[in-house]
Structure formats: structure tokens, C-alpha cells
CSV table of C-alpha atoms and ligand atoms in Angstrom, one decimal:
chain,number,residue,atom,x,y,z
C,1,MET,CA,0.0,0.0,0.0
C,2,GLN,CA,1.3,3.5,-0.9
C,3,ARG,CA,2.0,5.5,2.3
C,4,GLU,CA,0.6,8.9,2.6
C,5,ASN,CA,2.8,12.0,2.3
C,6,TRP,CA,2.5,15.7,3.2
C,7,ALA,CA,1.8,18.0,0.3
C,8,SER,CA,4.6,20.3,1.3
C,9,ARG,CA,7.2,21.1,4.0
C,10,LEU,CA,4.7,23.8,5.1
C,11,GLY,CA,2.1,21.1,5.5
C,12,PHE,CA,4.4,19.1,7.8
C,13,MET,CA,5.3,22.3,9.7
C,14,LEU,CA,1.7,23.1,10.3
C,15,ALA,CA,0.8,19.7,11.3
C,16,ALA,CA,3.7,19.3,13.7
C,17,MET,CA,3.0,22.8,15.1
C,18,GLY,CA,-0.6,21.8,15.4
C,19,SER,CA,0.4,18.7,17.3
C,20,ALA,CA,2.7,20.7,19.6
C,21,VAL,CA,0.4,23.6,20.3
C,22,GLY,CA,-2.6,22.5,22.3
C,23,LEU,CA,-3.9,22.1,25.8
C,24,GLY,CA,-0.3,21.5,26.9
C,25,ASN,CA,0.6,25.2,26.3
C,26,ILE,CA,-2.4,26.7,28.0
C,27,TRP,CA,-4.0,24.3,30.4
C,28,ARG,CA,-1.1,22.1,31.4
C,29,PHE,CA,1.6,24.7,31.3
C,30,SER,CA,-0.2,27.1,33.6
C,31,TYR,CA,-1.2,24.7,36.2
C,32,VAL,CA,2.1,22.9,36.3
C,33,ALA,CA,3.9,26.2,36.5
C,34,GLY,CA,1.5,27.3,39.3
C,35,GLU,CA,2.1,24.1,41.2
C,36,ASN,CA,5.8,24.3,40.9
C,37,GLY,CA,6.4,27.9,42.1
C,38,GLY,CA,6.4,29.9,38.8
C,39,GLY,CA,9.7,31.6,37.8
C,40,ALA,CA,12.2,28.9,38.6
C,41,PHE,CA,10.1,26.3,37.0
C,42,LEU,CA,9.7,28.5,33.9
C,43,LEU,CA,13.5,28.7,33.6
C,44,LEU,CA,14.0,25.0,34.0
C,45,TYR,CA,11.3,24.3,31.4
C,46,ILE,CA,12.8,26.7,28.9
C,47,LEU,CA,16.2,25.1,29.5
C,48,SER,CA,14.7,21.7,29.0
C,49,VAL,CA,13.2,22.8,25.7
C,50,LEU,CA,16.4,24.3,24.4
C,51,VAL,CA,19.0,21.8,25.6
C,52,ILE,CA,16.9,18.6,25.4
C,53,GLY,CA,13.6,19.2,23.6
C,54,ILE,CA,14.6,20.9,20.3
C,55,PRO,CA,17.6,18.7,19.6
C,56,LEU,CA,15.5,15.6,20.3
C,57,LEU,CA,12.7,16.9,18.2
C,58,LEU,CA,15.1,16.7,15.3
C,59,VAL,CA,16.1,13.2,16.3
C,60,GLU,CA,12.6,12.0,16.4
C,61,VAL,CA,11.5,13.5,13.1
C,62,SER,CA,14.7,12.2,11.4
C,63,ILE,CA,14.1,8.6,12.6
C,64,GLY,CA,10.6,8.7,11.2
C,65,ARG,CA,11.6,10.2,7.9
C,66,LYS,CA,14.4,7.8,7.4
C,67,ALA,CA,12.4,4.7,8.3
C,68,GLN,CA,9.1,5.8,6.7
C,69,GLN,CA,7.3,3.8,9.4
C,70,ASP,CA,5.3,4.2,12.6
C,71,ILE,CA,7.2,4.2,15.9
C,72,VAL,CA,7.5,0.4,16.4
C,73,GLY,CA,8.1,-0.2,12.7
C,74,SER,CA,10.8,2.5,12.5
C,75,TYR,CA,12.9,0.8,15.1
C,76,GLN,CA,12.3,-2.6,13.6
C,77,LYS,CA,13.2,-1.4,10.2
C,78,LEU,CA,16.4,0.5,11.1
C,79,ALA,CA,17.5,-2.0,13.7
C,80,PRO,CA,16.2,-5.4,12.6
C,81,LYS,CA,16.2,-8.1,15.2
C,82,LYS,CA,17.4,-5.8,17.9
C,83,PRO,CA,15.4,-4.9,21.0
C,84,TRP,CA,15.0,-1.2,20.3
C,85,TYR,CA,11.5,-1.6,19.0
C,86,MET,CA,10.3,-2.6,22.5
C,87,PHE,CA,10.6,1.1,23.3
C,88,GLY,CA,8.3,1.8,20.3
C,89,TYR,CA,5.5,0.1,22.2
C,90,LEU,CA,6.2,2.4,25.1
C,91,GLY,CA,5.3,5.3,22.7
C,92,VAL,CA,2.1,3.5,21.7
C,93,ILE,CA,1.2,3.1,25.3
C,94,SER,CA,2.0,6.7,26.1
C,95,ALA,CA,-0.2,7.9,23.2
C,96,PHE,CA,-3.0,5.8,24.6
C,97,LEU,CA,-2.6,7.1,28.2
C,98,ILE,CA,-2.3,10.7,27.2
C,99,LEU,CA,-5.2,10.6,24.8
C,100,SER,CA,-7.4,9.1,27.5
C,101,PHE,CA,-7.2,12.2,29.7
C,102,TYR,CA,-6.4,14.7,26.9
C,103,SER,CA,-9.8,14.0,25.4
C,104,VAL,CA,-11.6,14.5,28.7
C,105,VAL,CA,-10.0,17.9,29.3
C,106,ALA,CA,-10.6,18.9,25.7
C,107,GLY,CA,-14.2,17.8,26.3
C,108,TRP,CA,-14.3,20.4,29.1
C,109,ALA,CA,-12.9,23.0,26.7
C,110,ILE,CA,-15.7,22.2,24.2
C,111,TYR,CA,-18.3,22.4,27.0
C,112,TYR,CA,-17.0,25.9,27.8
C,113,TRP,CA,-17.1,26.8,24.1
C,114,TRP,CA,-20.7,25.7,24.1
C,115,GLY,CA,-21.3,27.8,27.3
C,116,TYR,CA,-20.1,30.9,25.5
C,117,LEU,CA,-22.0,30.1,22.3
C,118,THR,CA,-25.3,29.8,24.2
C,119,GLY,CA,-24.4,32.6,26.6
C,120,ALA,CA,-24.7,30.3,29.6
C,121,LEU,CA,-21.2,31.4,30.8
C,122,PHE,CA,-21.7,35.1,30.3
C,123,ASN,CA,-22.9,35.6,33.8
C,124,ARG,CA,-20.9,34.6,36.8
C,125,PRO,CA,-22.6,31.5,38.2
C,126,GLU,CA,-23.7,31.6,41.8
C,127,GLY,CA,-20.7,30.5,43.9
C,128,GLY,CA,-18.3,31.5,41.2
C,129,TYR,CA,-16.7,29.8,38.2
C,130,GLY,CA,-14.6,27.5,40.3
C,131,ALA,CA,-17.6,25.9,42.0
C,132,ALA,CA,-19.4,25.6,38.7
C,133,PHE,CA,-16.4,23.9,37.2
C,134,SER,CA,-16.2,21.2,39.9
C,135,THR,CA,-20.0,20.7,39.8
C,136,PHE,CA,-19.7,20.1,36.1
C,137,THR,CA,-16.7,17.8,36.1
C,138,SER,CA,-17.9,15.7,39.0
C,139,GLN,CA,-21.0,14.7,37.2
C,140,ASP,CA,-21.3,11.1,35.8
C,141,TYR,CA,-22.6,11.7,32.3
C,142,SER,CA,-22.4,15.2,31.0
C,143,PRO,CA,-18.5,15.3,30.9
C,144,LEU,CA,-18.6,11.9,29.2
C,145,LEU,CA,-20.7,13.2,26.5
C,146,TRP,CA,-18.2,16.0,25.7
C,147,HIS,CA,-15.4,13.6,25.9
C,148,ALA,CA,-17.2,11.3,23.4
C,149,LEU,CA,-17.9,14.3,21.1
C,150,PHE,CA,-14.2,15.4,21.1
C,151,LEU,CA,-12.9,11.8,20.6
C,152,GLY,CA,-15.5,11.3,17.8
C,153,ILE,CA,-14.2,14.4,15.9
C,154,THR,CA,-10.6,13.2,16.4
C,155,MET,CA,-11.5,9.8,15.0
C,156,ILE,CA,-13.3,11.2,12.0
C,157,ILE,CA,-10.3,13.4,11.0
C,158,VAL,CA,-7.9,10.5,11.5
C,159,LEU,CA,-9.9,8.1,9.5
C,160,VAL,CA,-10.1,10.5,6.6
C,161,GLY,CA,-6.3,10.6,6.5
C,162,VAL,CA,-3.4,12.7,7.6
C,163,LYS,CA,-3.2,15.1,4.8
C,164,LYS,CA,-6.6,16.3,4.0
C,165,GLY,CA,-8.0,17.3,7.4
C,166,ILE,CA,-4.9,18.3,9.3
C,167,GLU,CA,-3.0,20.5,6.9
C,168,MET,CA,-5.9,22.7,6.1
C,169,ALA,CA,-7.3,23.1,9.6
C,170,ASN,CA,-4.0,24.2,11.0
C,171,LYS,CA,-3.4,26.9,8.4
C,172,VAL,CA,-6.2,29.0,9.7
C,173,LEU,CA,-6.1,27.9,13.3
C,174,MET,CA,-2.6,28.7,14.5
C,175,PRO,CA,-2.7,32.4,13.5
C,176,ILE,CA,-6.2,32.8,15.2
C,177,LEU,CA,-5.0,31.3,18.4
C,178,ALA,CA,-1.8,33.3,18.4
C,179,ILE,CA,-3.6,36.6,17.9
C,180,MET,CA,-6.1,35.8,20.6
C,181,MET,CA,-3.4,34.9,23.1
C,182,VAL,CA,-1.4,38.0,22.5
C,183,ALA,CA,-4.5,40.2,22.8
C,184,LEU,CA,-5.5,38.5,26.0
C,185,ALA,CA,-2.0,38.8,27.4
C,186,VAL,CA,-2.1,42.6,26.7
C,187,TYR,CA,-5.5,42.8,28.5
C,188,SER,CA,-4.3,40.7,31.4
C,189,LEU,CA,-1.4,43.1,32.0
C,190,THR,CA,-3.9,45.8,32.7
C,191,LEU,CA,-5.5,43.8,35.6
C,192,PRO,CA,-4.7,44.8,39.2
C,193,GLY,CA,-2.9,41.6,39.8
C,194,ALA,CA,-0.5,42.1,36.8
C,195,ALA,CA,2.6,43.0,38.8
C,196,GLU,CA,2.2,40.1,41.2
C,197,GLY,CA,1.5,37.7,38.3
C,198,MET,CA,4.5,38.8,36.4
C,199,ARG,CA,6.7,38.5,39.5
C,200,PHE,CA,5.4,35.0,40.1
C,201,LEU,CA,6.1,33.9,36.5
C,202,PHE,CA,9.4,35.7,35.8
C,203,GLN,CA,11.1,36.2,39.2
C,204,PRO,CA,12.5,32.9,40.2
C,205,ASP,CA,12.2,31.8,43.8
C,206,TRP,CA,15.3,29.7,43.8
C,207,SER,CA,14.3,27.8,46.9
C,208,VAL,CA,11.9,25.7,44.9
C,209,LEU,CA,14.9,24.2,43.1
C,210,GLU,CA,15.6,22.2,46.3
C,211,ASN,CA,12.7,20.0,45.4
C,212,PRO,CA,13.6,17.3,42.9
C,213,SER,CA,10.1,17.0,41.6
C,214,VAL,CA,10.4,20.5,40.0
C,215,TYR,CA,13.0,19.3,37.6
C,216,ILE,CA,11.1,16.3,36.5
C,217,ALA,CA,7.9,18.4,36.2
C,218,ALA,CA,9.8,20.8,33.9
C,219,LEU,CA,11.3,18.0,31.8
C,220,GLY,CA,7.9,16.3,31.5
C,221,GLN,CA,6.2,19.6,30.5
C,222,ALA,CA,8.8,20.2,27.8
C,223,PHE,CA,8.2,16.7,26.4
C,224,PHE,CA,4.5,16.9,26.6
C,225,SER,CA,4.3,20.4,25.1
C,226,LEU,CA,6.6,19.5,22.2
C,227,SER,CA,4.7,16.2,21.6
C,228,LEU,CA,8.0,14.6,22.1
C,229,GLY,CA,8.9,11.0,22.9
C,230,VAL,CA,5.5,9.5,22.2
C,231,GLY,CA,6.0,8.9,18.5
C,232,THR,CA,3.7,11.5,17.1
C,233,MET,CA,6.7,13.5,15.6
C,234,MET,CA,8.2,10.2,14.3
C,235,THR,CA,5.0,9.3,12.6
C,236,TYR,CA,4.5,12.8,11.2
C,237,GLY,CA,8.2,12.7,10.1
C,238,SER,CA,7.5,9.4,8.3
C,239,TYR,CA,5.1,11.2,5.9
C,240,LEU,CA,7.9,13.5,4.9
C,241,THR,CA,10.2,12.9,1.9
C,242,LYS,CA,14.0,13.5,1.9
C,243,GLN,CA,13.8,16.7,0.0
C,244,HIS,CA,12.5,18.7,3.0
C,245,LYS,CA,15.1,20.2,5.3
C,246,LEU,CA,14.5,19.4,9.0
C,247,PRO,CA,16.7,21.4,11.3
C,248,SER,CA,15.1,24.8,10.9
C,249,ALA,CA,11.7,23.3,10.8
C,250,THR,CA,12.1,21.5,14.1
C,251,ALA,CA,13.8,24.5,15.8
C,252,GLY,CA,10.9,26.7,14.6
C,253,ILE,CA,8.3,24.4,16.0
C,254,GLY,CA,10.1,24.2,19.4
C,255,ILE,CA,10.4,28.0,19.7
C,256,MET,CA,6.9,28.8,18.6
C,257,ASP,CA,5.5,26.2,21.0
C,258,THR,CA,7.4,27.6,23.9
C,259,LEU,CA,6.3,31.2,23.0
C,260,PHE,CA,2.7,30.0,23.2
C,261,ALA,CA,3.3,28.7,26.7
C,262,VAL,CA,5.0,31.8,28.0
C,263,ILE,CA,2.3,34.0,26.5
C,264,SER,CA,-0.4,31.9,28.1
C,265,GLY,CA,1.4,32.4,31.4
C,266,ILE,CA,1.2,36.1,30.9
C,267,VAL,CA,-2.6,35.7,30.3
C,268,ILE,CA,-3.2,33.5,33.3
C,269,PHE,CA,-1.1,34.6,36.2
C,270,PRO,CA,-2.1,38.3,36.4
C,271,ALA,CA,-5.7,37.1,36.5
C,272,VAL,CA,-4.9,34.4,39.0
C,273,PHE,CA,-3.7,37.1,41.4
C,274,ALA,CA,-6.3,39.7,40.4
C,275,PHE,CA,-9.1,37.2,41.2
C,276,GLY,CA,-7.5,35.7,44.3
C,277,ILE,CA,-7.2,32.2,42.8
C,278,GLU,CA,-4.6,29.8,44.2
C,279,PRO,CA,-1.8,29.4,41.6
C,280,SER,CA,-1.5,25.8,42.8
C,281,SER,CA,-5.1,24.9,42.0
C,282,GLY,CA,-4.0,22.1,39.7
C,283,PRO,CA,-5.8,21.1,36.5
C,284,PRO,CA,-8.9,23.3,37.0
C,285,LEU,CA,-6.7,26.5,37.0
C,286,VAL,CA,-7.4,27.8,33.5
C,287,PHE,CA,-11.0,26.8,33.6
C,288,ILE,CA,-11.6,29.0,36.6
C,289,THR,CA,-9.2,31.9,35.6
C,290,LEU,CA,-10.2,32.4,32.0
C,291,PRO,CA,-14.0,32.8,32.6
C,292,GLU,CA,-13.1,35.3,35.3
C,293,ILE,CA,-11.1,37.3,32.8
C,294,PHE,CA,-13.8,37.1,30.1
C,295,HIS,CA,-16.5,38.1,32.7
C,296,GLN,CA,-14.6,41.3,33.5
C,297,MET,CA,-13.8,42.3,29.9
C,298,ALA,CA,-16.0,44.3,27.6
C,299,PHE,CA,-17.4,41.9,25.0
C,300,GLY,CA,-16.0,39.1,27.1
C,301,GLY,CA,-18.7,36.7,26.0
C,302,VAL,CA,-17.7,37.0,22.4
C,303,ILE,CA,-14.0,36.8,23.2
C,304,GLY,CA,-14.6,33.8,25.4
C,305,PHE,CA,-16.4,32.2,22.5
C,306,VAL,CA,-13.6,32.9,20.0
C,307,PHE,CA,-11.0,31.8,22.5
C,308,PHE,CA,-12.6,28.4,23.3
C,309,THR,CA,-13.2,27.9,19.6
C,310,ALA,CA,-9.5,28.3,19.0
C,311,LEU,CA,-8.5,26.2,22.0
C,312,SER,CA,-10.8,23.4,21.1
C,313,LEU,CA,-9.5,23.3,17.6
C,314,ALA,CA,-5.9,23.5,18.8
C,315,SER,CA,-6.7,20.5,21.0
C,316,ILE,CA,-8.0,18.6,18.0
C,317,SER,CA,-4.9,19.1,16.0
C,318,SER,CA,-2.9,17.6,18.9
C,319,SER,CA,-5.3,14.7,19.6
C,320,ILE,CA,-5.2,13.7,16.0
C,321,SER,CA,-1.4,13.4,16.2
C,322,LEU,CA,-1.8,11.2,19.3
C,323,LEU,CA,-4.4,8.9,17.7
C,324,GLU,CA,-2.3,8.7,14.6
C,325,VAL,CA,0.5,6.8,16.6
C,326,PRO,CA,-1.5,3.6,17.4
C,327,VAL,CA,-3.5,3.9,14.2
C,328,ALA,CA,-0.3,4.0,12.0
C,329,TYR,CA,1.0,1.1,14.1
C,330,LEU,CA,-2.1,-1.1,13.6
C,331,MET,CA,-2.3,-0.3,9.9
C,332,ARG,CA,1.1,-1.7,9.4
C,333,ALA,CA,1.4,-4.4,12.0
C,334,ALA,CA,-2.1,-5.7,12.0
C,335,LYS,CA,-2.7,-4.8,8.3
C,336,MET,CA,-5.9,-3.0,9.4
C,337,LYS,CA,-7.6,-0.4,7.3
C,338,ARG,CA,-7.3,3.2,8.5
C,339,ARG,CA,-10.9,3.3,9.2
C,340,SER,CA,-11.1,0.2,11.4
C,341,ALA,CA,-7.9,1.0,13.2
C,342,SER,CA,-9.2,4.5,14.1
C,343,LEU,CA,-12.5,3.1,15.2
C,344,LEU,CA,-11.0,0.4,17.3
C,345,VAL,CA,-8.5,2.6,19.1
C,346,GLY,CA,-11.1,5.4,19.5
C,347,VAL,CA,-13.6,3.0,21.2
C,348,VAL,CA,-10.9,1.7,23.6
C,349,ILE,CA,-9.8,5.2,24.5
C,350,PHE,CA,-13.4,6.3,25.1
C,351,PHE,CA,-13.6,3.8,27.9
C,352,SER,CA,-10.3,4.6,29.5
C,353,GLY,CA,-11.2,8.2,29.2
C,354,ALA,CA,-14.5,7.5,30.9
C,355,ALA,CA,-12.5,6.2,33.9
C,356,VAL,CA,-10.5,9.4,33.9
C,357,SER,CA,-13.7,11.4,33.8
C,358,LEU,CA,-15.4,9.5,36.6
C,359,GLY,CA,-12.2,10.0,38.6
C,360,MET,CA,-13.1,13.6,38.8
C,361,GLY,CA,-16.3,12.8,40.7
C,362,ARG,CA,-17.7,9.4,41.7
C,363,TRP,CA,-14.3,7.8,41.7
C,364,SER,CA,-12.4,10.7,43.1
C,365,ASP,CA,-11.0,8.8,46.0
C,366,VAL,CA,-9.4,6.2,43.7
C,367,THR,CA,-5.7,7.0,43.7
C,368,ILE,CA,-3.2,5.1,41.7
C,369,ILE,CA,0.2,6.7,42.0
C,370,GLY,CA,0.8,8.3,45.3
C,371,ASN,CA,-2.1,10.6,46.2
C,372,ASN,CA,-3.0,11.2,42.6
C,373,ASN,CA,-6.4,10.6,41.1
C,374,ILE,CA,-6.8,8.6,37.9
C,375,MET,CA,-6.1,11.6,35.6
C,376,ASP,CA,-3.0,12.8,37.4
C,377,SER,CA,-1.7,9.3,37.7
C,378,MET,CA,-2.0,8.7,34.0
C,379,ASP,CA,-0.5,12.1,33.3
C,380,PHE,CA,2.4,11.5,35.7
C,381,LEU,CA,3.2,8.1,34.3
C,382,ALA,CA,3.0,9.2,30.6
C,383,SER,CA,4.4,12.7,30.7
C,384,ASN,CA,7.0,12.5,33.4
C,385,LEU,CA,8.3,9.0,32.9
C,386,PHE,CA,7.4,7.4,29.6
C,387,LEU,CA,7.9,10.4,27.3
C,388,PRO,CA,11.4,11.2,28.7
C,389,ILE,CA,12.3,7.5,28.5
C,390,GLY,CA,11.0,7.5,24.9
C,391,GLY,CA,13.1,10.6,24.1
C,392,LEU,CA,16.1,9.1,25.9
C,393,THR,CA,15.8,5.9,23.7
C,394,MET,CA,15.6,8.0,20.5
C,395,ALA,CA,18.7,10.0,21.5
C,396,LEU,CA,20.6,6.8,22.3
C,397,PHE,CA,19.4,5.2,19.1
C,398,VAL,CA,20.6,8.0,16.8
C,399,GLY,CA,23.7,8.9,19.0
C,400,TRP,CA,25.0,5.4,19.6
C,401,TYR,CA,23.4,2.9,17.2
C,402,PHE,CA,23.7,5.1,14.1
C,403,THR,CA,27.2,6.1,12.9
C,404,LYS,CA,28.0,9.8,13.2
C,405,GLN,CA,27.7,10.2,9.5
C,406,GLN,CA,24.3,8.4,9.4
C,407,ALA,CA,23.0,10.6,12.2
C,408,LEU,CA,24.1,13.8,10.5
C,409,ASP,CA,22.8,12.7,7.2
C,410,ALA,CA,19.4,11.6,8.6
C,411,SER,CA,18.9,15.0,10.1
C,412,ASP,CA,20.2,17.1,7.2
C,413,LEU,CA,23.2,18.3,9.3
C,414,THR,CA,26.1,17.0,7.2
C,415,ASN,CA,28.7,19.6,6.7
C,416,THR,CA,27.0,22.2,8.9
C,417,ALA,CA,28.5,24.1,11.7
C,418,ILE,CA,25.9,23.0,14.2
C,419,GLY,CA,26.1,19.4,13.1
C,420,PRO,CA,28.8,18.4,15.6
C,421,ILE,CA,27.3,20.4,18.4
C,422,TRP,CA,23.9,18.8,17.9
C,423,TYR,CA,25.6,15.4,17.7
C,424,THR,CA,27.4,15.9,21.1
C,425,VAL,CA,24.1,17.1,22.6
C,426,ILE,CA,22.1,14.1,21.6
C,427,LYS,CA,24.9,11.5,22.2
C,428,TYR,CA,26.0,12.7,25.6
C,429,ILE,CA,24.4,15.8,27.1
C,430,ALA,CA,20.7,15.2,26.6
C,431,PRO,CA,20.9,11.5,27.8
C,432,LEU,CA,23.0,12.4,30.8
C,433,LEU,CA,20.7,15.2,31.8
C,434,ILE,CA,17.6,13.0,31.5
C,435,LEU,CA,19.3,10.3,33.6
C,436,LEU,CA,20.4,12.8,36.2
C,437,ILE,CA,16.9,14.2,36.5
C,438,PHE,CA,15.5,10.7,37.0
C,439,LEU,CA,18.1,9.7,39.5
C,440,ASN,CA,17.6,13.0,41.4
C,441,ALA,CA,13.9,12.3,41.4
C,442,ILE,CA,14.3,9.0,43.1
C,443,GLY,CA,16.8,10.4,45.5
C,444,ILE,CA,20.0,8.8,44.2
C,445,VAL,CA,21.9,11.9,43.3
J,501,LIG,N1,1.8,18.9,22.6
J,501,LIG,C1,0.5,18.6,22.8
J,501,LIG,C2,-0.1,19.8,23.6
J,501,LIG,O1,0.7,20.6,24.0
J,501,LIG,C3,0.3,17.4,23.6
J,501,LIG,C4,0.8,16.1,22.9
J,501,LIG,C5,1.0,15.0,23.9
J,501,LIG,C6,0.1,15.8,21.7
J,501,LIG,O2,-1.2,20.0,23.8
């Protein structure tokens, strides 16, 4: 069967950017930054992106393009009969875990979108937006419906195929979301909590660095936000042909994605302080903060509507990339049709997502890892452990299994000044840093 390809390098760029920019930049970034003390976390996150994330993004896309396969197939093809492919399965599992909660949270975003469309959210609910949010998410059925709707849309786009839906949607979407975010940031800076919010975000409180979990949170956020280590970028890279140059594309994606996160911090934190919300409120943070902002703004209802439209669409372009990982795998390994693979994975994820959703209410006392509920446990496992392990494997694969020449060639860095620097980073520096962060987290160093 002929494999699909992107229409152009721009098509790939947009799809990869669409994968990177999503709930991770707005929802996850703000609450993780809030929980980890703000400024010092931001610094560690940006360092993780620059030193580990962007170089590994190039690694991941290069493997995919060279192998022209899904994540498991790529390792099998480039390293036949070697155990590397086992780590490919880790990517498939991560995609599965992440999509299970991603779809639930995106369901919340669509519910908010609907609330602005119908005007239900224009007026501050009795008891505030925070209470309304937990009333909604702790219900049994309603959040499930939005989760099902979001997952259904994701499945339809994936079963139509990579090129058609994805490239087009992202062309319009990214610019709208970017404009909205910048405009909201400017507005947030006029709020009475602006100075405090900016201090929280940009003035590091170094004492938080004594806590090892801050490092792993920053690393995990970098991986999650760049869609790195899960196989999405490898799969998207596999729809590229050799004529497209990768280094500038991947650097551009990494920088854009990080800018989105920083700007969303500028939107959220002034409002957090202006409205007296706890920065460490966890996953509900943006769902409480944003409606407060829109409530206060002139034409806030319309702005809320446009914003949640853009956020929901941005989440779709990320969830498609996640679903594409197991689908591409099943299409090759189980010789399934795109349609049946998408349906099968979608249905399974609906059920695991349902557990996540019930974990916000009826099953809220179910804890899996430490004190974490179902969603936070899945997120911790996937984002803070599996993705960095996936990335580490990719770095070791290209750094140690490939020859230097093969590595440079696969990533279009032959005879370039940055080639040797990149190679040193992916062969030694990034793997060592990831290991150190892990060892530190379990208390060994
Ligand atoms: N990078 C995406 C986001 O920030 C998530 C990824 C796991 C597809 O929303």
C-alpha cells in the first residue's frame, strides 16, 4: 500500500506545530507552573526545551523520515532483530494514556465553548466559576458526552487521513489562536494583579529548586508540550520525503510552541492574582481563571467564544497526532484499514477516558500513583516517565546505534557548523541530563 505524504514542507510544519500547540501550552503549562512555584520552573522548562527538547525533536522526526514507518516499525526497520522496537511500544502506550485524559480535558474546553456560544457562561454563576467547574466535572454523564464528542471528531479526522483534514485546519487555526493569546495577554497586563502575576512567572524563587520534583515536572512539561517521545513526531516525520530540510523546521516548531506557553502564562497569572485564585489549584486552574477574565472584559462573552473555539480546535490538532500513533502502528502491524484502526482505538480510548472522567467525581477517591487521582496518575506516568524515557531511547538510538555520518545525514546536518554540536548534545548531554533528573527524582543523586 502506498504510504501517505505531506503536500509540502509547510504542510508538515503546520501539522507538527498543530500537534505541539494545544492544551499543553495553555491548560497544562499554567497549572504545572503554578504548582511548581512559577519563575524557577519556567526557567527549567525553557532550558529543557532548548537543551533537550529541540535537539530531540530533530532526532525523532529524522528517525521517522528515514524509516518511513510508525514508531514500532521505525525501530524494527532501522535495527532489525534488535530490541530497540520494544521502546516503540512504550510510545504507543503513552499515546494511549495521554489521549485518555487529553480527550476528557478537551471535552471540558468544548463544553466551555458551548457555554459561550449559548451565553450560559456570560454571567458569573452563583458560587463562582470554580464551584461551577467542579460541579460540572464531577457529574457522571455530562462530561462523558463532551469527551465522546471530542474523541469522535478526532476519530473522523484521523480516519479521513493525515493530509486532508490536518494541513488545512492548521493553516487557519494557528494564527487565530496566536492573535487571541497576544490580545488576552495585553489585556491581562492591565489587571490589578498584573505586577504580582509577572513576578510569580518571571522572578524565580530559587528555593523551589531544592525540590527534585520540580526538575522532572519541567522536563515532563517540555516533552508533553513538544509532543516529544511519544512517536507523534516520528509518525509525522514518516510522511515526509527527503527533499524537505529538517533542522530549521524543528527549531521553529520548538520555539513557537514555547512562546505560546510563555504568553499563556502572561494571560493566566495576572488574572490568578487579580481574582484571588490559588496558583497551585491544579488542573482546573485555567477553567476558573479564564472565565473570570472574560467576565470582566468588555465583549468578554464574544471573546470567550472565540478563545474556546481556538483552544478546542488546537486540541483537536494535537489529539489527531496522538491517535495517529496507534493507528499507524495497527495499519502496518495488523494490516488494518485506516478506518477500522481508528474506530478500534477510539472506542478503547473512550472507555479509559471514561474512567478518567469518573475519577473527577464518583471515583475521586481512587488514587493510583501516590495521592494522585486517575487523571493525574496517567499524566504523571506518561508525561514525566514514559515520554522522557521514549526521548532518551531516541537519543541513544541515533547517538549510539547510528554512525555519526548516518546521524548527521538523517537530520540534514552533514557539513554544517551546528552538526557536531547537535551530535554531542544528543549523544552525551541530553541523555545524561535526563538520567540525572531521573536519579535525582528517586533520590539517588
Ligand atoms: N503537545 C500537545 C499539547 O501541548 C500534547 C501532545 C501530547 C500531543 O497539547
